[in-house]
Coordinates of C-alpha atoms and ligand atoms in Angstrom, one line a residue:
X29 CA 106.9 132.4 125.8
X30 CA 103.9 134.2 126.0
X31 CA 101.7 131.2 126.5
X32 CA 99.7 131.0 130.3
X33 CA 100.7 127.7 131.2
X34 CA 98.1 127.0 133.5
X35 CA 96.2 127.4 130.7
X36 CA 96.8 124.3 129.7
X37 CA 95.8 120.7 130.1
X38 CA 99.7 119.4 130.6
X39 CA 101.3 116.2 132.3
X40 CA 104.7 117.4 133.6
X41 CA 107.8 115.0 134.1
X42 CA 110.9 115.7 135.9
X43 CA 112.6 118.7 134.3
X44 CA 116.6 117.8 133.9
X45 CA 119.5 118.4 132.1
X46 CA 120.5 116.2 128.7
X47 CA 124.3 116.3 127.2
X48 CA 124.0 113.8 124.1
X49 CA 125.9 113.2 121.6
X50 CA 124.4 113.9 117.8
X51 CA 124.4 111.4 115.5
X52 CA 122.7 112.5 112.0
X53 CA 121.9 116.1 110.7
X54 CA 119.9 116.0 107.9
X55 CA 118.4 118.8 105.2
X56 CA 115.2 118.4 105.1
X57 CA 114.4 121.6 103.4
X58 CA 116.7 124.5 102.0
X59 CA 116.4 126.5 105.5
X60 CA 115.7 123.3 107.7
X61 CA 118.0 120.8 109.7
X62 CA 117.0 117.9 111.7
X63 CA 119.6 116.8 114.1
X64 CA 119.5 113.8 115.3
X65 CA 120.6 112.6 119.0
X66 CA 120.5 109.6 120.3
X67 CA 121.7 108.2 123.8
X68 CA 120.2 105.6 126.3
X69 CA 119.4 108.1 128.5
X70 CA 116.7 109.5 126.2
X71 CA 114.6 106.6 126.8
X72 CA 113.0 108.0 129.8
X73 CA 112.6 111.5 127.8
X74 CA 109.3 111.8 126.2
X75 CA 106.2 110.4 126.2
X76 CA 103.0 113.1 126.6
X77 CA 103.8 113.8 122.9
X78 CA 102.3 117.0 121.2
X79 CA 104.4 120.7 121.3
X80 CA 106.7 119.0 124.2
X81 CA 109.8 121.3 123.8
X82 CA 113.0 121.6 125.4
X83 CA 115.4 124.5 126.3
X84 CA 118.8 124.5 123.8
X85 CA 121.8 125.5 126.0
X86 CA 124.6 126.8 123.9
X87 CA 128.0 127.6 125.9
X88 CA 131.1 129.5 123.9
X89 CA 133.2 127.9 122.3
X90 CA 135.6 126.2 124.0
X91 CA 134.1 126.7 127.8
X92 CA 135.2 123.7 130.0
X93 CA 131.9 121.8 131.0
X94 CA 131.7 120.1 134.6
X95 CA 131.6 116.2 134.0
X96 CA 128.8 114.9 134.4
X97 CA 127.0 118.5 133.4
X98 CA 123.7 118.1 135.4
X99 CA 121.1 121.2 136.2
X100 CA 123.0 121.1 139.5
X101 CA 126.6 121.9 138.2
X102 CA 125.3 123.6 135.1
X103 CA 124.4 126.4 137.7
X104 CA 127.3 126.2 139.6
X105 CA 128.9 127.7 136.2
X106 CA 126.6 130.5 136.1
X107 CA 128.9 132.9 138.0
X108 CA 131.8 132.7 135.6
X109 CA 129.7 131.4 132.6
X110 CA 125.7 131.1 131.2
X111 CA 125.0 129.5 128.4
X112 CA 122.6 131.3 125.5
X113 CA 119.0 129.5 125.5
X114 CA 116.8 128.9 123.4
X115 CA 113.6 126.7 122.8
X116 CA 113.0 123.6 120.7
X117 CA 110.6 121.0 119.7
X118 CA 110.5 117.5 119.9
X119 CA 110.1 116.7 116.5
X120 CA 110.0 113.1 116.9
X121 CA 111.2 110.8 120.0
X122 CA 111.6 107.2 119.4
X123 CA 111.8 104.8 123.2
X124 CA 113.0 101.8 120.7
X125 CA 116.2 103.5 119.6
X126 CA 116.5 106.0 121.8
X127 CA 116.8 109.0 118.8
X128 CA 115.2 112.5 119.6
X129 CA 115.0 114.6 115.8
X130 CA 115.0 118.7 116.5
X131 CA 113.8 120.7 113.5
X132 CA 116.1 123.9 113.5
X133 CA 114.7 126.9 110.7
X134 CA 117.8 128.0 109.2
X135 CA 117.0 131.6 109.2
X136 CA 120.1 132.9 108.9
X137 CA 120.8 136.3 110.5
X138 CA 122.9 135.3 112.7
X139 CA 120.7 133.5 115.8
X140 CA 123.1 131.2 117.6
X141 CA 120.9 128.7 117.5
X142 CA 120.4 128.6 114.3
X143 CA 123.9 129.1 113.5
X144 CA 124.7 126.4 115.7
X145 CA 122.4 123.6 113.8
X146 CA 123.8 125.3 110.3
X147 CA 127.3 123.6 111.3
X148 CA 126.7 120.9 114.0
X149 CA 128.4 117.7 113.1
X150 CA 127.5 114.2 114.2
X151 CA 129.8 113.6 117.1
X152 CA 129.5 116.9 118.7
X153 CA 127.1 117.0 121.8
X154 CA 123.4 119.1 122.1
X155 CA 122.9 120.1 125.7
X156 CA 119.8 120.6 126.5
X157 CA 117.2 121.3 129.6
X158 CA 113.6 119.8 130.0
X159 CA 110.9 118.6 128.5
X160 CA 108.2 121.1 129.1
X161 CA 104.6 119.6 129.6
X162 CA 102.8 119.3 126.7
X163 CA 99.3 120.6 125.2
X164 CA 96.9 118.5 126.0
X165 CA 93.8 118.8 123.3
X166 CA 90.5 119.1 124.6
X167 CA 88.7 116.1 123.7
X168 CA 85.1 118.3 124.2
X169 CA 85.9 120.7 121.4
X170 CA 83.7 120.3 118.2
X171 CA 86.6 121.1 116.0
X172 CA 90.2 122.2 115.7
X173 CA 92.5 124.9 114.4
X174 CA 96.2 124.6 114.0
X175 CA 98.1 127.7 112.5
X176 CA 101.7 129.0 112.7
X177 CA 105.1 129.4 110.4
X178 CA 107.5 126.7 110.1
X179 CA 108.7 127.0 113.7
X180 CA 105.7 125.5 114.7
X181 CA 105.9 122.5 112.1
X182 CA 106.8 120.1 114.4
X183 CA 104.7 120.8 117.0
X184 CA 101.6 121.0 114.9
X185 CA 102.6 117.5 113.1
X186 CA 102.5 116.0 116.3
X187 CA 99.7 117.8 117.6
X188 CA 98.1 116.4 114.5
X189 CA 98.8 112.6 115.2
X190 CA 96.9 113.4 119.0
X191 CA 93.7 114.7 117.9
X192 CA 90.5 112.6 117.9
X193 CA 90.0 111.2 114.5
X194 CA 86.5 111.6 114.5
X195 CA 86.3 115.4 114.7
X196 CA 87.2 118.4 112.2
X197 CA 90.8 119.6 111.7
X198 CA 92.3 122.6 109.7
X199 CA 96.3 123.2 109.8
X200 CA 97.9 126.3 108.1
X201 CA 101.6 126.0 108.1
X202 CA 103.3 129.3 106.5
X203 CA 106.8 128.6 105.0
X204 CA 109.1 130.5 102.1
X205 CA 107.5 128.6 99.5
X206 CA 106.7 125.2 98.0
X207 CA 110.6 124.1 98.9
X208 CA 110.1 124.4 102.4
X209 CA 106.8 122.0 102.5
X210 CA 107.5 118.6 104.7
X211 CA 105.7 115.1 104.0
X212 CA 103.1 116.0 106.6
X213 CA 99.1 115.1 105.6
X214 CA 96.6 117.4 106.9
X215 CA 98.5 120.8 106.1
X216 CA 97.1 123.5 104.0
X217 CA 100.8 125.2 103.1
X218 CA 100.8 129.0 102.6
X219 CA 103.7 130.9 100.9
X220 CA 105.2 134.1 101.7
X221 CA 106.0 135.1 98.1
X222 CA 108.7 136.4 98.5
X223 CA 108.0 138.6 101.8
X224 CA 110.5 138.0 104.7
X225 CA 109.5 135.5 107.9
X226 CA 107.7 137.7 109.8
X227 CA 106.5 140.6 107.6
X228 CA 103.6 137.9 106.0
X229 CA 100.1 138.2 106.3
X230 CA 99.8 134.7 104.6
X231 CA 98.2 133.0 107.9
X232 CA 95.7 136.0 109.5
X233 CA 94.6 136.1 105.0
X234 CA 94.4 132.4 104.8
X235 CA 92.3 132.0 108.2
X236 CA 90.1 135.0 107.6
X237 CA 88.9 133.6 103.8
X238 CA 88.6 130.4 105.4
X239 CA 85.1 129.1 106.0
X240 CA 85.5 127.3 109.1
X241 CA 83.3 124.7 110.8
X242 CA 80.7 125.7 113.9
X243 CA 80.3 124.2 116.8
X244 CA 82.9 124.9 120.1
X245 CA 86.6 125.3 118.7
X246 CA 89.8 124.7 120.1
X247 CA 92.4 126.6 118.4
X248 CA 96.2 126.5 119.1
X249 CA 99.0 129.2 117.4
X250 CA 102.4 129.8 117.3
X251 CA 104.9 131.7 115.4
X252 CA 106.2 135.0 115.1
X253 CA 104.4 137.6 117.5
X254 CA 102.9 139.8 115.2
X255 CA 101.3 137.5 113.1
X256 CA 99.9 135.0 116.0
X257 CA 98.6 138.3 117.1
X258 CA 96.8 139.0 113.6
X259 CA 95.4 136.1 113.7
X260 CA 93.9 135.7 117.6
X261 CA 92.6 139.4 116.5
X262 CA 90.9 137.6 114.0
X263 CA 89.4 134.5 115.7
X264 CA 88.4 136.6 118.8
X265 CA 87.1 140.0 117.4
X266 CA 86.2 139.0 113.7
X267 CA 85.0 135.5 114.7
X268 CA 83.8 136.5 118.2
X269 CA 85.2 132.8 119.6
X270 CA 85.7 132.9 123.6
X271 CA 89.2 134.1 124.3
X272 CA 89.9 130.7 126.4
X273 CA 89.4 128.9 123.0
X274 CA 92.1 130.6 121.1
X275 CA 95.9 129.9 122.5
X276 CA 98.7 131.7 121.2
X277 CA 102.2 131.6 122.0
X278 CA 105.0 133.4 120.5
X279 CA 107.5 131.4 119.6
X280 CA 109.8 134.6 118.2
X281 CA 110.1 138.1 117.5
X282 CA 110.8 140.1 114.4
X283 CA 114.0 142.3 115.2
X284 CA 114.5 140.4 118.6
X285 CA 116.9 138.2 120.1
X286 CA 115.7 135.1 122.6
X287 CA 112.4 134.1 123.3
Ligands
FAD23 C1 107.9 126.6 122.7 C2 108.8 126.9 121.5 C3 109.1 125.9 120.6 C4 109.9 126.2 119.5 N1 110.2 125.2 118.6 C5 110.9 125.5 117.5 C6 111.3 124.4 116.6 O1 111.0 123.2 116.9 N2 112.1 124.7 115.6 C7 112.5 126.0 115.3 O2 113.2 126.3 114.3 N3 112.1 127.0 116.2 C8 111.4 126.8 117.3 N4 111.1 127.8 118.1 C9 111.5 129.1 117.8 C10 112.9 129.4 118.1 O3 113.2 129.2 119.5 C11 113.2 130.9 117.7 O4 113.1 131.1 116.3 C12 114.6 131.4 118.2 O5 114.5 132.8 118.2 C13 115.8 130.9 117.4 O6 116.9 131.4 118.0 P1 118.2 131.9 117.3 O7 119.3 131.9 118.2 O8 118.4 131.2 116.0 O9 117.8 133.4 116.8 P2 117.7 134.7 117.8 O10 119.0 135.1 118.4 O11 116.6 134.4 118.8 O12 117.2 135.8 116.8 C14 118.1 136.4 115.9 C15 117.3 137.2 114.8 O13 116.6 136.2 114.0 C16 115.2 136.4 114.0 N5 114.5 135.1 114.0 C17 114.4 134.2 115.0 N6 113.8 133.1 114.6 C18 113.5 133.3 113.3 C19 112.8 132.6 112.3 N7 112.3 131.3 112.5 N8 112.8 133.1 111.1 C20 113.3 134.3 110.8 N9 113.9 135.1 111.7 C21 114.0 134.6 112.9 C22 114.9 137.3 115.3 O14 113.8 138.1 115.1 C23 116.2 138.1 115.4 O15 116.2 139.2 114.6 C24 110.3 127.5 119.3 C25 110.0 128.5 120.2 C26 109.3 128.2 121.3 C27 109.0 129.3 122.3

């Protein structure tokens, strides 16, 4: 993650390590599964909202897990085995019931994560590590930008639900095309057409036609690399907004494993 963290405005929680059991996967899209989890430990998961993410651990098949698997005896594995990670978004975290939803892109090419969500079942567990902190808004900034491919859905529809209601917002979301649009208000959608993820100029084209309000911005990104870079070109050199205003993070790389 590219990100500075002490960039930003966060409220951390105890970091720690969640084995719970799924209980719904769900197509929301062609190339997107929500799974579901739900356990009564998740109650004291969440709560500072926004791009709050969590670190997937995925062990081989068939490794023999410690009982209980906590951050303590997860690492007294590593000698023998690691587990592959890799990061995810609380979609949607609900204290009543207990349910976390994950949003996994089914970009099939072989990621184990999102092989892993392409055949999860209800009943099987998702291990996971975290939360991070989450990105706090700047309640001084005039206006808002939101931008980044569908990896970044769920963090910018709950970004969305924290802003100040009073103040400008743009979202662009860049999916496949019109199948892969969610129920989500506030989103201008932009299509590839056809061009693979992470080969589209949809979001650094979309932003630069854009006529955007004045006044101090606050702009958040994240998606592939290249194109989060297009675009923070954009807003810093063609725009000539203050670097601290513009906060990219890659969430993946074209051609690369992990993030
Ligand atoms: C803070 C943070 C939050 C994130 N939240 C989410 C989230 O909520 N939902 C989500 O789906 N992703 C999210 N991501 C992105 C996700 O972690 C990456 O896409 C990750 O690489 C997927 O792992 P994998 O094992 O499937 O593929 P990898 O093994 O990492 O990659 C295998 C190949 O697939 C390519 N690839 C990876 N991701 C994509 C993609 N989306 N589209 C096309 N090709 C891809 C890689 O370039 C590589 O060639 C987040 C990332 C970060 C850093």
């Amino acid at each position: 993650m590219s990100t500075n963290e002490s960039r930003r405005r966060s409220r951390r929680q105890e970091t720690r390590l969640w084995r719970v059991p799924v209980v719904r996967v769900e197509r929301v899209t062609p190339h997107l599964a929500r799974v579901t989890v739900r356990h009564e430990s998740l109650a004291s998961l969440a709560g500072a909202g926004t791009d709050q993410n969590v670190m997937l651990y995925l062990y081989p098949e068939g490794t023999v897990l410690p009982e209980p698997l906590t951050l303590e005896s997860a690492r007294g594995l590593w000698a023998r085995v690691r587990p592959l990670t890799r990061t995810y978004t609380i979609r949607r975290h609900d204290p009543v019931t207990n349910e976390v939803d994950i949003d996994f892109v089914l970009h099939g090419d072989g990621g184990p994560a999102s092989a892993w969500a392409a055949r999860v079942q209800p009943g099987d567990d998702m291990i996971f590590v975290g939360p991070s902190p989450a990105y706090q808004p700047d309640p001084a900034a005039d206006w808002y930008l939101l931008a980044g491919d569908e990896t970044a859905l769920p963090a910018i529809a709950a970004i969305l639900t924290a802003l100040p209601p009073d103040k400008p917002v743009l979202a662009f979301v860049e999916v496949a095309d019109e199948t892969e649009e969610q129920q989500v208000n506030g989103i201008t959608w932009l299509h590839r057409g056809g061009v693979p993820a992470g080969e589209s100029t949809a979001l650094v084209d979309a932003i630069s036609a854009a006529d955007l309000p004045g006044g101090v911005p606050e702009v958040w990104l994240a998606g592939e690399r290249t194109a989060m870079l297009a675009v923070r070109a954009h807003l810093l050199d063609g725009r000539g907004y203050p670097r601290p205003r513009v906060r990219p993070t890659t969430y993946w790389r074209l051609g690369e494993s992990g993030n």
